Coordinates of C-alpha atoms and ligand atoms in Angstrom, one line a residue:
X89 CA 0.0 0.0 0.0
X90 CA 1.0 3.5 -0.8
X91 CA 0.1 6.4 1.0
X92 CA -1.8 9.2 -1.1
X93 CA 1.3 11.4 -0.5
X94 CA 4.6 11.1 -2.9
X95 CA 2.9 9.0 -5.4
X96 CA 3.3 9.3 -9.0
X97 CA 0.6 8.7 -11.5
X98 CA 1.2 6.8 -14.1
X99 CA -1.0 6.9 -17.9
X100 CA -2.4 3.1 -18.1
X101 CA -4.1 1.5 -21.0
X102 CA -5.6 -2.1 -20.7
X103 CA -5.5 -3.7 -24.1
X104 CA -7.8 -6.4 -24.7
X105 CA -6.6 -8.7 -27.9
X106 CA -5.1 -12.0 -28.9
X107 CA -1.6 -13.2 -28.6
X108 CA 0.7 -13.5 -31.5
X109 CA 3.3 -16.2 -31.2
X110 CA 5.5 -14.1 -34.2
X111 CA 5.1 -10.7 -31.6
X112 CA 4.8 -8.6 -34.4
X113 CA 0.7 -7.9 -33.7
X114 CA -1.8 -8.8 -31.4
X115 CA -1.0 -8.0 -27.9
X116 CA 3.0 -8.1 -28.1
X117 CA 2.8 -5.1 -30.1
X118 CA -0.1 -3.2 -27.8
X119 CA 2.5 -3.7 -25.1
X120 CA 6.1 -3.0 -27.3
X121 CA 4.5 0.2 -28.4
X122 CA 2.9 1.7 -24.8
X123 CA 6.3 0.9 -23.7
X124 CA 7.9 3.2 -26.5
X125 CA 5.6 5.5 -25.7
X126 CA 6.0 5.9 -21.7
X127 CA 2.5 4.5 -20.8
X128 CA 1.9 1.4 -19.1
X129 CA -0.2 -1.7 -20.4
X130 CA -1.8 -4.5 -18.6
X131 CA -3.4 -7.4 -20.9
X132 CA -6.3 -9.1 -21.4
X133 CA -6.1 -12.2 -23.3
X134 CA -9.1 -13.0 -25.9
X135 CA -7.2 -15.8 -27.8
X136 CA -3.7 -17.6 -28.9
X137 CA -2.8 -17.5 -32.1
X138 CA -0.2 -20.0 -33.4
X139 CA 1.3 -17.7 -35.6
X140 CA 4.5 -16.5 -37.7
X141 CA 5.7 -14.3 -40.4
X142 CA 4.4 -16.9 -43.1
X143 CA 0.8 -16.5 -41.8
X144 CA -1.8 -17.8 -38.8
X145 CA -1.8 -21.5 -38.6
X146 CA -4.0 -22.1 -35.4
X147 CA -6.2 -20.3 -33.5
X148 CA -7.5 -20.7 -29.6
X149 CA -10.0 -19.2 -28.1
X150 CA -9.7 -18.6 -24.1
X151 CA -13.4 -19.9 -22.4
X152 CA -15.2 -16.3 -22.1
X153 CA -15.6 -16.8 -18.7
X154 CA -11.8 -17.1 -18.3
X155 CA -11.2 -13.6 -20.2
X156 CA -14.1 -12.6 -17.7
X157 CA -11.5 -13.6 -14.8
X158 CA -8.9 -11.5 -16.7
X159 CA -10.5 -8.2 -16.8
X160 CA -12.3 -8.3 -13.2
X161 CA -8.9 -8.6 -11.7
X162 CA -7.4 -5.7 -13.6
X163 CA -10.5 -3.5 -13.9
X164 CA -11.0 -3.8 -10.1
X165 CA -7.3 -3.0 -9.4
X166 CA -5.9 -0.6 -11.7
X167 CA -6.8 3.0 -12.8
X168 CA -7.3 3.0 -16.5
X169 CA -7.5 5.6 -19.0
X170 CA -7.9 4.1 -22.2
X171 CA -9.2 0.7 -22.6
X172 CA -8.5 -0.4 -26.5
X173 CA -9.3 -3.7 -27.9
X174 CA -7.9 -5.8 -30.5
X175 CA -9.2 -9.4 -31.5
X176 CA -12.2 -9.8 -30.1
X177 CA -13.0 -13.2 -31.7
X178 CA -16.7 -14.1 -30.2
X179 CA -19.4 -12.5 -29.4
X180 CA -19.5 -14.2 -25.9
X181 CA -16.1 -12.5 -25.7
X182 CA -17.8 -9.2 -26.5
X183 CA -20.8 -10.0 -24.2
X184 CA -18.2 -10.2 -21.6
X185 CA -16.4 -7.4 -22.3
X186 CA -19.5 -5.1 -22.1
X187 CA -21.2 -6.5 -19.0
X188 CA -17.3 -5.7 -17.3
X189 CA -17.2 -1.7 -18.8
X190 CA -20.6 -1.4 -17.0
X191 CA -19.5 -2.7 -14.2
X192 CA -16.3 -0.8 -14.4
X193 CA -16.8 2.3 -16.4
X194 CA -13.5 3.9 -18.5
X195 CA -12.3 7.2 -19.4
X196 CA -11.9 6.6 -22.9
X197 CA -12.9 3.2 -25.5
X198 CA -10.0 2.9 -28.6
X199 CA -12.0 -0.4 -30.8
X200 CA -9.7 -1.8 -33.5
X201 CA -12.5 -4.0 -34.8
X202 CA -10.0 -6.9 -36.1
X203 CA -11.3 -9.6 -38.6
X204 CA -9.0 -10.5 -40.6
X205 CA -5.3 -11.1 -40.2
X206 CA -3.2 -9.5 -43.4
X207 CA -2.2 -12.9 -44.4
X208 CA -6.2 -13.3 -45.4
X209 CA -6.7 -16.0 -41.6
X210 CA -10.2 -15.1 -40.3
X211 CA -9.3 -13.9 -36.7
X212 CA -12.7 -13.3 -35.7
X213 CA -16.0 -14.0 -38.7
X214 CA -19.1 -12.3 -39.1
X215 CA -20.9 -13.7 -36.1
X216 CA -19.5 -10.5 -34.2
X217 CA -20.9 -7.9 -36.8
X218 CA -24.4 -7.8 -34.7
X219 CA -22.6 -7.1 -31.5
X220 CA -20.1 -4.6 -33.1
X221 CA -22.6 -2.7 -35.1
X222 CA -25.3 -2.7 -32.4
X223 CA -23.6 -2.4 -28.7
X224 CA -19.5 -2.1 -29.0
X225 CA -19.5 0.7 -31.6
X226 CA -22.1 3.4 -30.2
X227 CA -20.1 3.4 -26.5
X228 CA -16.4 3.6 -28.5
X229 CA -14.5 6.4 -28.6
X230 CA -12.8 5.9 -31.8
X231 CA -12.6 3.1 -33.9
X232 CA -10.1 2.2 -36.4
X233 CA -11.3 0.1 -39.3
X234 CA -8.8 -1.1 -42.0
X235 CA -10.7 -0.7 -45.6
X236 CA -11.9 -4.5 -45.4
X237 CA -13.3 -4.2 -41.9
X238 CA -14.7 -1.1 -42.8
X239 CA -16.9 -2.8 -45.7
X240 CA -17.5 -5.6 -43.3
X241 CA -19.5 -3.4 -40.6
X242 CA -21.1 -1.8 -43.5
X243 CA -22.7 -5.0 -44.9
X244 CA -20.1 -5.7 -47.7
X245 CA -19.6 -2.3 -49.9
X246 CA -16.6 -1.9 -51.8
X247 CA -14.1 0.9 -50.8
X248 CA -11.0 1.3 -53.8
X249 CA -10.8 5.1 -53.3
X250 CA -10.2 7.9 -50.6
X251 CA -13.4 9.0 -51.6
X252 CA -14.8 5.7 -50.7
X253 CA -13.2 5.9 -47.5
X254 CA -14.8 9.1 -46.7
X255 CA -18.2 7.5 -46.8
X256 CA -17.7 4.7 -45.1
X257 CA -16.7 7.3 -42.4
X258 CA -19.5 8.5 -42.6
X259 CA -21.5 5.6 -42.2
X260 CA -19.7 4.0 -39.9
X261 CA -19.6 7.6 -37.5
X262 CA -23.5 6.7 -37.4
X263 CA -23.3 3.6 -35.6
X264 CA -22.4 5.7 -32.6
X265 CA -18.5 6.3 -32.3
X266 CA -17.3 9.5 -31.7
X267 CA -14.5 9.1 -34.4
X268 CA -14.0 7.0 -37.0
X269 CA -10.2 6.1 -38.9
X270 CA -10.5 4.4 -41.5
X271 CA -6.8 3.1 -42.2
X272 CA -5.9 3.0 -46.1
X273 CA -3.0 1.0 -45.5
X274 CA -4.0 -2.1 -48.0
X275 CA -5.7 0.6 -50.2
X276 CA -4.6 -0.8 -54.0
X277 CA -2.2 1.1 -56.3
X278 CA -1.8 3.8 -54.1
X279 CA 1.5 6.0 -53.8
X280 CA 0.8 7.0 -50.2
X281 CA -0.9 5.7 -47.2
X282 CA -4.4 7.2 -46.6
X283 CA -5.7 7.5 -43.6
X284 CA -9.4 9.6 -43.5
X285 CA -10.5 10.8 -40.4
X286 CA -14.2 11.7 -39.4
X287 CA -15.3 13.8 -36.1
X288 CA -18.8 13.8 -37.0
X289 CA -18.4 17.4 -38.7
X290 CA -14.9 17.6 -40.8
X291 CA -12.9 15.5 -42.5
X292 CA -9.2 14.9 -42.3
X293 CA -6.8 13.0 -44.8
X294 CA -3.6 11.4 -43.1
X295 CA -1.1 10.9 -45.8
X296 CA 2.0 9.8 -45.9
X297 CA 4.6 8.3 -48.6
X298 CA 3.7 4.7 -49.2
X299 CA 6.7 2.8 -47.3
X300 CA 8.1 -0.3 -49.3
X301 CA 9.3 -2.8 -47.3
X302 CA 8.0 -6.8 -46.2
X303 CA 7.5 -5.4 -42.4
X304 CA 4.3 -4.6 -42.1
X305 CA 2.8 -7.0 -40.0
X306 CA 1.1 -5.5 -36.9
X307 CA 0.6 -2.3 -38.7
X308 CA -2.7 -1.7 -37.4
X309 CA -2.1 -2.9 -33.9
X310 CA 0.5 -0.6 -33.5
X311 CA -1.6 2.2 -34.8
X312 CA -4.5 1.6 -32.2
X313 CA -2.6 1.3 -29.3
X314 CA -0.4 4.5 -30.1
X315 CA -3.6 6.0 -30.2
X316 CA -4.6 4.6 -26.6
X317 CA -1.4 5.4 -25.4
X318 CA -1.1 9.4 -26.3
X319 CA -5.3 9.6 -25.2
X320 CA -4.1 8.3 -22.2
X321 CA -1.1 10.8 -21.7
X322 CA -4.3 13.7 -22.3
X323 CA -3.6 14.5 -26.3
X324 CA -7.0 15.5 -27.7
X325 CA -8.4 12.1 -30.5
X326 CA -6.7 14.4 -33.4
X327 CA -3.3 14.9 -32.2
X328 CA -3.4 11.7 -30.6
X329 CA -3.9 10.3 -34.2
X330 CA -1.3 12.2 -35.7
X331 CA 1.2 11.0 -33.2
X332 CA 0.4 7.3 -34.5
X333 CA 0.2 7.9 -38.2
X334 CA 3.9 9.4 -37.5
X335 CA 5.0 6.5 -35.0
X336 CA 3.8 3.5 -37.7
X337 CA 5.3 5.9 -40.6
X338 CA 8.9 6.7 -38.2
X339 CA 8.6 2.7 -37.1
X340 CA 8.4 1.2 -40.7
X341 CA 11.3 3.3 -42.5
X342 CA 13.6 2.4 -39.8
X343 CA 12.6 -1.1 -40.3
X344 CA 12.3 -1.0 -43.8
X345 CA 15.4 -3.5 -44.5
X346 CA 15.2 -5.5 -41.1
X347 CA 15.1 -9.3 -41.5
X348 CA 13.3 -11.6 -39.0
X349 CA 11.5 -14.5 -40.2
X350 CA 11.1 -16.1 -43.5
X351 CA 7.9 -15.4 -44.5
X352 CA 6.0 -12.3 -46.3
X353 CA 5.3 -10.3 -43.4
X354 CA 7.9 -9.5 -41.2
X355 CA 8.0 -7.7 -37.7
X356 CA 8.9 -4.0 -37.2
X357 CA 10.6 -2.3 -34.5
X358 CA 8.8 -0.5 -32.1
X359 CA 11.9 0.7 -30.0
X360 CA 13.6 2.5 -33.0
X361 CA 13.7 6.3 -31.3
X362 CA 16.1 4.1 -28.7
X363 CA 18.7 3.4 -31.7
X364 CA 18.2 5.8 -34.5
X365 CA 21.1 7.9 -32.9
X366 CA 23.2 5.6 -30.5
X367 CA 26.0 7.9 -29.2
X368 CA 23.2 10.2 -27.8
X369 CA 20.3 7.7 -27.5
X370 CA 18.0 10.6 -28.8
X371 CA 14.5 10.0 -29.7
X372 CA 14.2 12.7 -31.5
X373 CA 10.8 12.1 -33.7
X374 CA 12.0 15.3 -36.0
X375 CA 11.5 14.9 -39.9
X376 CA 13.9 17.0 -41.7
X377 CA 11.3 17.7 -44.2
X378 CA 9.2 19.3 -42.0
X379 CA 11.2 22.3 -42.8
X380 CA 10.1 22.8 -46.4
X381 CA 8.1 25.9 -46.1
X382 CA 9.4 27.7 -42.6
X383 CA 7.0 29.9 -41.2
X384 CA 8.2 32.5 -38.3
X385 CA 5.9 34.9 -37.0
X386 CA 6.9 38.4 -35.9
X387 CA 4.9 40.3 -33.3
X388 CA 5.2 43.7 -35.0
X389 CA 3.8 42.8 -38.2
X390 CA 0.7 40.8 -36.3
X391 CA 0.2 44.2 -34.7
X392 CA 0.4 46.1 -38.0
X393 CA -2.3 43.9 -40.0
X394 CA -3.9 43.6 -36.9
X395 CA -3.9 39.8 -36.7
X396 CA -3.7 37.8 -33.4
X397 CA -0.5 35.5 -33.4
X398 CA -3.2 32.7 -33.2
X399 CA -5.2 33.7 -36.4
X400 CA -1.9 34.1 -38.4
X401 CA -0.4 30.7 -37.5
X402 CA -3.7 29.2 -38.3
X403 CA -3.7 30.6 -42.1
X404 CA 0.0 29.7 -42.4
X405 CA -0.8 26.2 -41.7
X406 CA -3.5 26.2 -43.5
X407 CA -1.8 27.7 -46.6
X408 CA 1.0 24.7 -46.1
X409 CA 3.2 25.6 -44.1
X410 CA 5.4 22.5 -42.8
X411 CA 6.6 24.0 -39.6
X412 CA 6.0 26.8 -37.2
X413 CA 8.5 29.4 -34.4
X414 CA 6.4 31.6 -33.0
X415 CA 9.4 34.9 -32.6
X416 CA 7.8 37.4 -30.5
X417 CA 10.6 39.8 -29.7
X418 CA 8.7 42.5 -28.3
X419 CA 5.3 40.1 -26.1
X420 CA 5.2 40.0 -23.0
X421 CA 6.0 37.0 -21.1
X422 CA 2.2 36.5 -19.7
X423 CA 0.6 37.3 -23.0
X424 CA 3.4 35.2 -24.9
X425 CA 2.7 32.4 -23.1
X426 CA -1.2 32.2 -23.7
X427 CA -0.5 32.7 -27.4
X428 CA 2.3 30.3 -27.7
X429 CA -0.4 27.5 -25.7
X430 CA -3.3 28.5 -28.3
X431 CA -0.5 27.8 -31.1
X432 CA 0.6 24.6 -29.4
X433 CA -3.0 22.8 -29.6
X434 CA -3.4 24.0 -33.4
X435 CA -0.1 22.8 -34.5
X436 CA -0.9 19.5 -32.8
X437 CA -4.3 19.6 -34.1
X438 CA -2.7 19.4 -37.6
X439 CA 0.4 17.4 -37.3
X440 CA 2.7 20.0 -37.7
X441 CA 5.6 21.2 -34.9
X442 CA 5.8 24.2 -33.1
X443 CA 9.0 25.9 -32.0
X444 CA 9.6 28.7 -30.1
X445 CA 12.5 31.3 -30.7
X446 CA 14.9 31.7 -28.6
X447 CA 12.9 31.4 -25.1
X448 CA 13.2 28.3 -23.9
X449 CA 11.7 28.5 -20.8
X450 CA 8.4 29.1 -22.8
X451 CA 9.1 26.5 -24.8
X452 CA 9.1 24.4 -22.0
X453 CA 5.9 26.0 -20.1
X454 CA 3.9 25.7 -23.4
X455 CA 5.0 22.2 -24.1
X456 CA 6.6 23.2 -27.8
X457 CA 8.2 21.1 -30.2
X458 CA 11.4 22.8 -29.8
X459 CA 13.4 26.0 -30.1
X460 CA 15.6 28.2 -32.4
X461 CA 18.0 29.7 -31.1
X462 CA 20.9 31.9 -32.4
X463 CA 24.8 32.0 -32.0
X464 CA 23.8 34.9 -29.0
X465 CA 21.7 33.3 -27.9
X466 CA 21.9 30.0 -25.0
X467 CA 24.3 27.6 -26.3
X468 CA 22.9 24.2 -27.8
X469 CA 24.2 21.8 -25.7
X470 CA 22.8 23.7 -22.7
X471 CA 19.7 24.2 -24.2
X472 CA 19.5 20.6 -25.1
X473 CA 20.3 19.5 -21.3
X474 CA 17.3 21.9 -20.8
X475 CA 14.8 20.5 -23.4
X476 CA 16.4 16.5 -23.0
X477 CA 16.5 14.6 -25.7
X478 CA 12.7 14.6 -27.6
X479 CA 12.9 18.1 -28.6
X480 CA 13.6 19.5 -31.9
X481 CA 16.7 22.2 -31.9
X482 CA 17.2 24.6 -34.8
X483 CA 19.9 26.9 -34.8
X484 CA 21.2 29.8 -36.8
X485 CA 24.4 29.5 -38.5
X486 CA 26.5 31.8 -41.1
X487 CA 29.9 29.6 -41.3
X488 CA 30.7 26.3 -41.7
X489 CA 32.3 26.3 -38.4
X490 CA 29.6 27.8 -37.2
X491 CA 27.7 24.7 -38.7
X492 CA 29.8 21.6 -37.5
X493 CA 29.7 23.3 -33.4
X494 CA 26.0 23.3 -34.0
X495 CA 26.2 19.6 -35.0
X496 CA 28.7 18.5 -32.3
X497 CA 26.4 20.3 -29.4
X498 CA 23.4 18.1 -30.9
X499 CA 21.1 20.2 -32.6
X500 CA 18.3 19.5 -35.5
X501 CA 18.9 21.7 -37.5
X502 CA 20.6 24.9 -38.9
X503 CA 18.9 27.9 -39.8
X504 CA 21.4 29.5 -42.7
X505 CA 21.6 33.4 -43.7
X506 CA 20.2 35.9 -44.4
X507 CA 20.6 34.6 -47.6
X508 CA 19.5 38.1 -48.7
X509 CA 19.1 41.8 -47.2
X510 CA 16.2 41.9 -45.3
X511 CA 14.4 44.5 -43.1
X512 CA 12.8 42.0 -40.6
X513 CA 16.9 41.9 -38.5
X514 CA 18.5 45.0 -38.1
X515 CA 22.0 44.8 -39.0
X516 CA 21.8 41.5 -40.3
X517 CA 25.2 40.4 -42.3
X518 CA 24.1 39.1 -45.9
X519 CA 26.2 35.8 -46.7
X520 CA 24.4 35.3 -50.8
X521 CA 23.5 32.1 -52.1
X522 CA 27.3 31.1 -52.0
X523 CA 27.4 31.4 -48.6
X524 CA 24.7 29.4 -47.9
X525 CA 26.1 26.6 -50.4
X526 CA 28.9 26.5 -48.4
X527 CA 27.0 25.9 -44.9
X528 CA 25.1 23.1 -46.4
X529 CA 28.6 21.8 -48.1
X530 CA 30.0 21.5 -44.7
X531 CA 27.1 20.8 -42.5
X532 CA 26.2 17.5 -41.2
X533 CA 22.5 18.3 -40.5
X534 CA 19.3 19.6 -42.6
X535 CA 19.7 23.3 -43.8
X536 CA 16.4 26.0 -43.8
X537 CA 17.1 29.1 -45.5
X538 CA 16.0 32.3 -44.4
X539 CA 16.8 36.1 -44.8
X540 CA 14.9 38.0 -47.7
X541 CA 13.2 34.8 -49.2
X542 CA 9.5 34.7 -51.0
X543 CA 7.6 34.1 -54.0
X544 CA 9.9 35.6 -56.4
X545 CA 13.6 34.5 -54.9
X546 CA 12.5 31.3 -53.7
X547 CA 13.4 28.8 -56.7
X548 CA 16.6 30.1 -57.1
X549 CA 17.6 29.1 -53.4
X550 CA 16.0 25.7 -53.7
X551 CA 17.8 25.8 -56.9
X552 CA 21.2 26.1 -55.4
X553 CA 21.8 22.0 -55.7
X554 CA 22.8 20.7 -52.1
X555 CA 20.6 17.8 -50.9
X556 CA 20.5 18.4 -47.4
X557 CA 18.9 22.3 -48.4
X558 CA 15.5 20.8 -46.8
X559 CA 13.2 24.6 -47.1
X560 CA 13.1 28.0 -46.7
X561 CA 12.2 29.9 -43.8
X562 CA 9.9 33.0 -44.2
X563 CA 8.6 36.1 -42.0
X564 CA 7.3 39.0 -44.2
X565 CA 6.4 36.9 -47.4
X566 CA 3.8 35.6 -45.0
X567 CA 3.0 37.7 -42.4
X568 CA 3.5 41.2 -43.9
X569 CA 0.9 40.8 -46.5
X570 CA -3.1 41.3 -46.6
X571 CA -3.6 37.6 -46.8
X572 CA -1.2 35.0 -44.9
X573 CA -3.2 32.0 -46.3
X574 CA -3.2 33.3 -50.3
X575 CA 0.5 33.8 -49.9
X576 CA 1.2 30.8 -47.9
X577 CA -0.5 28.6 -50.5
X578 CA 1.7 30.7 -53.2
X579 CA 4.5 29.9 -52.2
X580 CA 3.9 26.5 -51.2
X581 CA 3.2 26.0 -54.8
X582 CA 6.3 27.1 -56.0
X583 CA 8.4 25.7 -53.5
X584 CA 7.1 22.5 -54.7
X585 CA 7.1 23.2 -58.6
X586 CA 10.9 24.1 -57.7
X587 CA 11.6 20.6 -56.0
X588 CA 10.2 18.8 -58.8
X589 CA 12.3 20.8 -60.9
X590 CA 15.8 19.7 -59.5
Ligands
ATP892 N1 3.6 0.5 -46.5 C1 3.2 1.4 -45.6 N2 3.8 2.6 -45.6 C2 3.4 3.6 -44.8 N3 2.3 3.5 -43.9 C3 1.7 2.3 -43.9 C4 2.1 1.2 -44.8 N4 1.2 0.2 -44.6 C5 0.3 0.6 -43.6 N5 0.6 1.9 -43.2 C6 -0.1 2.6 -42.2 O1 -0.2 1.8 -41.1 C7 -1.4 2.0 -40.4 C8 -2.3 0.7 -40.3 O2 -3.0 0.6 -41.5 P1 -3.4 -0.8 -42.1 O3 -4.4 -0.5 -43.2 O4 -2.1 -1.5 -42.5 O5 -4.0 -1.6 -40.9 P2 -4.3 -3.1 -40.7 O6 -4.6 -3.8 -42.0 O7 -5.3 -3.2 -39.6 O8 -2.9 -3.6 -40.2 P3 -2.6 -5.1 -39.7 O9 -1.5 -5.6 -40.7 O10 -2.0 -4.9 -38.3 O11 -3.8 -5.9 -39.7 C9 -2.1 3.1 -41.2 O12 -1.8 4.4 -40.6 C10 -1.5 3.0 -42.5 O13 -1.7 4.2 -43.3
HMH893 C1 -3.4 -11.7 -32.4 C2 -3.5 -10.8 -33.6 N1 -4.2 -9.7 -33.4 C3 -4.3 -8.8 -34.5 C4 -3.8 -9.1 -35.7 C5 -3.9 -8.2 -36.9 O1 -2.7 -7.7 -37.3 C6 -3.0 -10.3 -35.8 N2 -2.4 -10.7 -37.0 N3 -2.9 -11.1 -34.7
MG894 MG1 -5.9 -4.6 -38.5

């Protein structure tokens, strides 16, 4: 027994699903991935499966009386704050689980309504539809249908295209959950992975490059329980799904090549943020090509066009930008701070990181994404023993040896100019397009450019050939203009037209 002082919460999610024997899926994944995630999982068994990377030879059901057994002892025990379920294989099973969530009401339901294994084994047949569609569905949360369970709730229709998908949404949103995913993941002849979202209101398309690689297996399972795991850390259902589209997406390209078993379907590994950068065992979940369209806003101009630092970040994103720093040189710390929150929940709300300039200790009160900083400013490798080791670090370089100290002191990425004159920094030395060539030569990490950049320079700096140039950064072409979104989209448009280009 614990006394209530001194203790420590902990976020818990139950998962209730079947074993796999292979640990790619099933309930070795629900645990593998709340692990990666800092959450902890207890497990309710619904069924073994005798199963490998070649496919699901056997299948057991556990007496519904015994997975009864399972979840009274945990329900009665622990303090849950997501429940998510995986195989559910009976409707007994179902019946059981049910009478227990009355019994023992949770915070929050995550259903992956699993049928079919990606091998084609039936892992639990249409005798659960009724139950599904009639009493599981209208008390879950969310529910995240693949396209052929999707079609199987809905009484058979096809689904081949996004649009498709969005109907099935729809449908499925009127059985009762309070969102619906439908996962395009074994969508045919598709270049990306499609993911449609439904609230009940909007619409939202989660897409990503189509990975190619034999580890795939436990795709979905991974998906759900990331899911379970951020809702129980308090993300709101959006961000929380973001986070999981980027964990599977971050988890399969690091995998891409791994070998273990002999069959079609290989394991991936959920531990990857552990050994993507041994020598500092960062997890850093930063995509360099978030920086492709840099948006920073600047307090004076907000004031000048009379826009709230809340209302301009939401028409940059919304025009395309890729990643946000809020730089509000002249805010007070009180009113920064409110602002900088607001822009936190947007940013999450559309997958995209925040980072604050220069102030890290609002970065750290908001919850950011990271920093920028510049060479005046704190020195990286303090600033990173500030932040640890999730947080995304940009900093602002003119040399190359400016550029390899901001690699040894662990940062992101390097901010590189003014690539031309600009009036947004007084005093601001102009290093050209050459001088930015050269940072990128000798840096290490992902290059943004900035100083001077917009619609009518911005090809020729994307232009300047050096493949770790990931973007441009941009203050006035966004913010000092009538309409952030139009000119957002603008140049969004020709940053792209430019990529294709080289
Ligand atoms: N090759 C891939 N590249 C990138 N993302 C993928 C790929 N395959 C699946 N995904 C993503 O993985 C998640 C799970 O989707 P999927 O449709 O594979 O689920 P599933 O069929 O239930 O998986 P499982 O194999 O576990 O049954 C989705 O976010 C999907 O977009
Ligand atoms: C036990 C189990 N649950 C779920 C899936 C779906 O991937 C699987 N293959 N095996
Ligand atoms: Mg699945």
């Amino acid at each position: 027994m614990t006394t209530t002082e001194n203790v420590k919460k902990v976020a818990q999610v139950l998962t209730v699903a079947g074993s796999d024997s292979g640990a790619g899926a099933g309930i070795q994944a629900d645990i593998k991935v709340c692990a990666a995630r800092g959450v902890y999982c207890a497990s309710v068994i619904t069924a073994v499966t005798a199963q490998n990377t070649r496919g699901v030879q056997s299948v057991h059901l556990l007496p519904p009386d015994f997975v009864s057994e399972q979840l009274k002892s945990v329900l009665s025990d622990f303090d849950f704050d997501v429940v998510k379920t995986g195989m559910l294989p009976s409707p007994e099973i179902v019946e059981v689980l049910l009478r227990n969530l009355t019994d023992f009401p949770v915070r929050a339901l995550v259903i992956d309504p699993v049928m079919v294994s990606t091998s084609g084994h039936v892992l639990a047949g249409s005798s659960i539809l009724s139950i599904f569609r009639e009493r599981l569905l209208p008390i879950a949360d969310i529910i995240t249908p693949n396209v052929k369970e999707a079609s199987a709730l809905l009484g058979g229709i096809r689904i081949q295209t996004v649009e498709d998908m969005r109907s099935a949404a729809k449908s499925l949103h009127a059985m009762g959950p309070r969102f619906v995913l439908v996962k395009g993941g074994d969508l045919p002849d598709s270049s990306e992975s499609v993911d449609v979202y439904f609230d009940g209101k909007e619409f939202h398309e989660l897409r990503s490059p189509r990975i190619s690689t034999r580890n795939t297996h436990g795709t979905g399972c991974t998906l759900a329980s990331c899911i379970a795991a951020e809702l129980a850390k308090g993300s709101s259902m959006l961000s929380a799904v973001w986070v999981a589209k980027r964990f599977v997406d971050d988890a399969l390209e690091y995998s891409r090549d791994i070998a273990i078993g002999t069959g079609m379907q290989g394991p991936f590994d959920h531990f990857f943020s552990l050994k993507k950068n041994p020598q500092s065992s960062r997890c850093s979940t930063f995509n360099p090509d978030d920086l492709f369209l840099y948006a920073v806003t600047d307090s004076r101009m907000n004031k000048k066009w009379n826009r709230s630092i809340v209302d301009a970040v939401k028409a940059a994103i919304e025009g395309g930008s890729t990643i946000i720093q809020l730089r509000e040189k002249e805010a007070e710390t009180r009113e920064f701070l409110e602002g900088a929150k607001a822009c936190v929940e947007i940013c999450r709300s559309n997958g995209v990181s925040l980072l604050i300039n220069d102030r890290i200790d609002i970065a750290l009160a908001c919850d950011a994404d990271g920093v920028h900083v510049g060479q005046s400013d704190m020195p990286v490798d303090l600033v990173r023993s500030l932040l640890g080791p999730d947080k995304i670090i940009g900093v602002s370089c003119k040399t190359p040896e400016q550029a390899h100290q901001a690699w040894k002191d662990g940062a992101d990425y390097i901010g590189s100019g003014g690539v031309f004159p600009t009036n947004t920094k007084a005093n601001n030395r102009t290093i050209g397009l050459d001088g930015l060539k050269e940072v990128c030569k000798a840096s290490k990490l992902p290059v943004v450019a900035i100083g001077g950049i917009g619609i009518s320079n911005a090809e020729s700096v994307m232009r300047i050939d050096a493949p770790n140039l990931k973007g441009v950064a941009v203050v006035s072409a966004l913010f000092d203009q009538v309409c952030v979104l139009t000119q957002a989209k603008k140049l969004h448009k020709t940053l792209k037209e430019s990529k294709m280009e080289n």
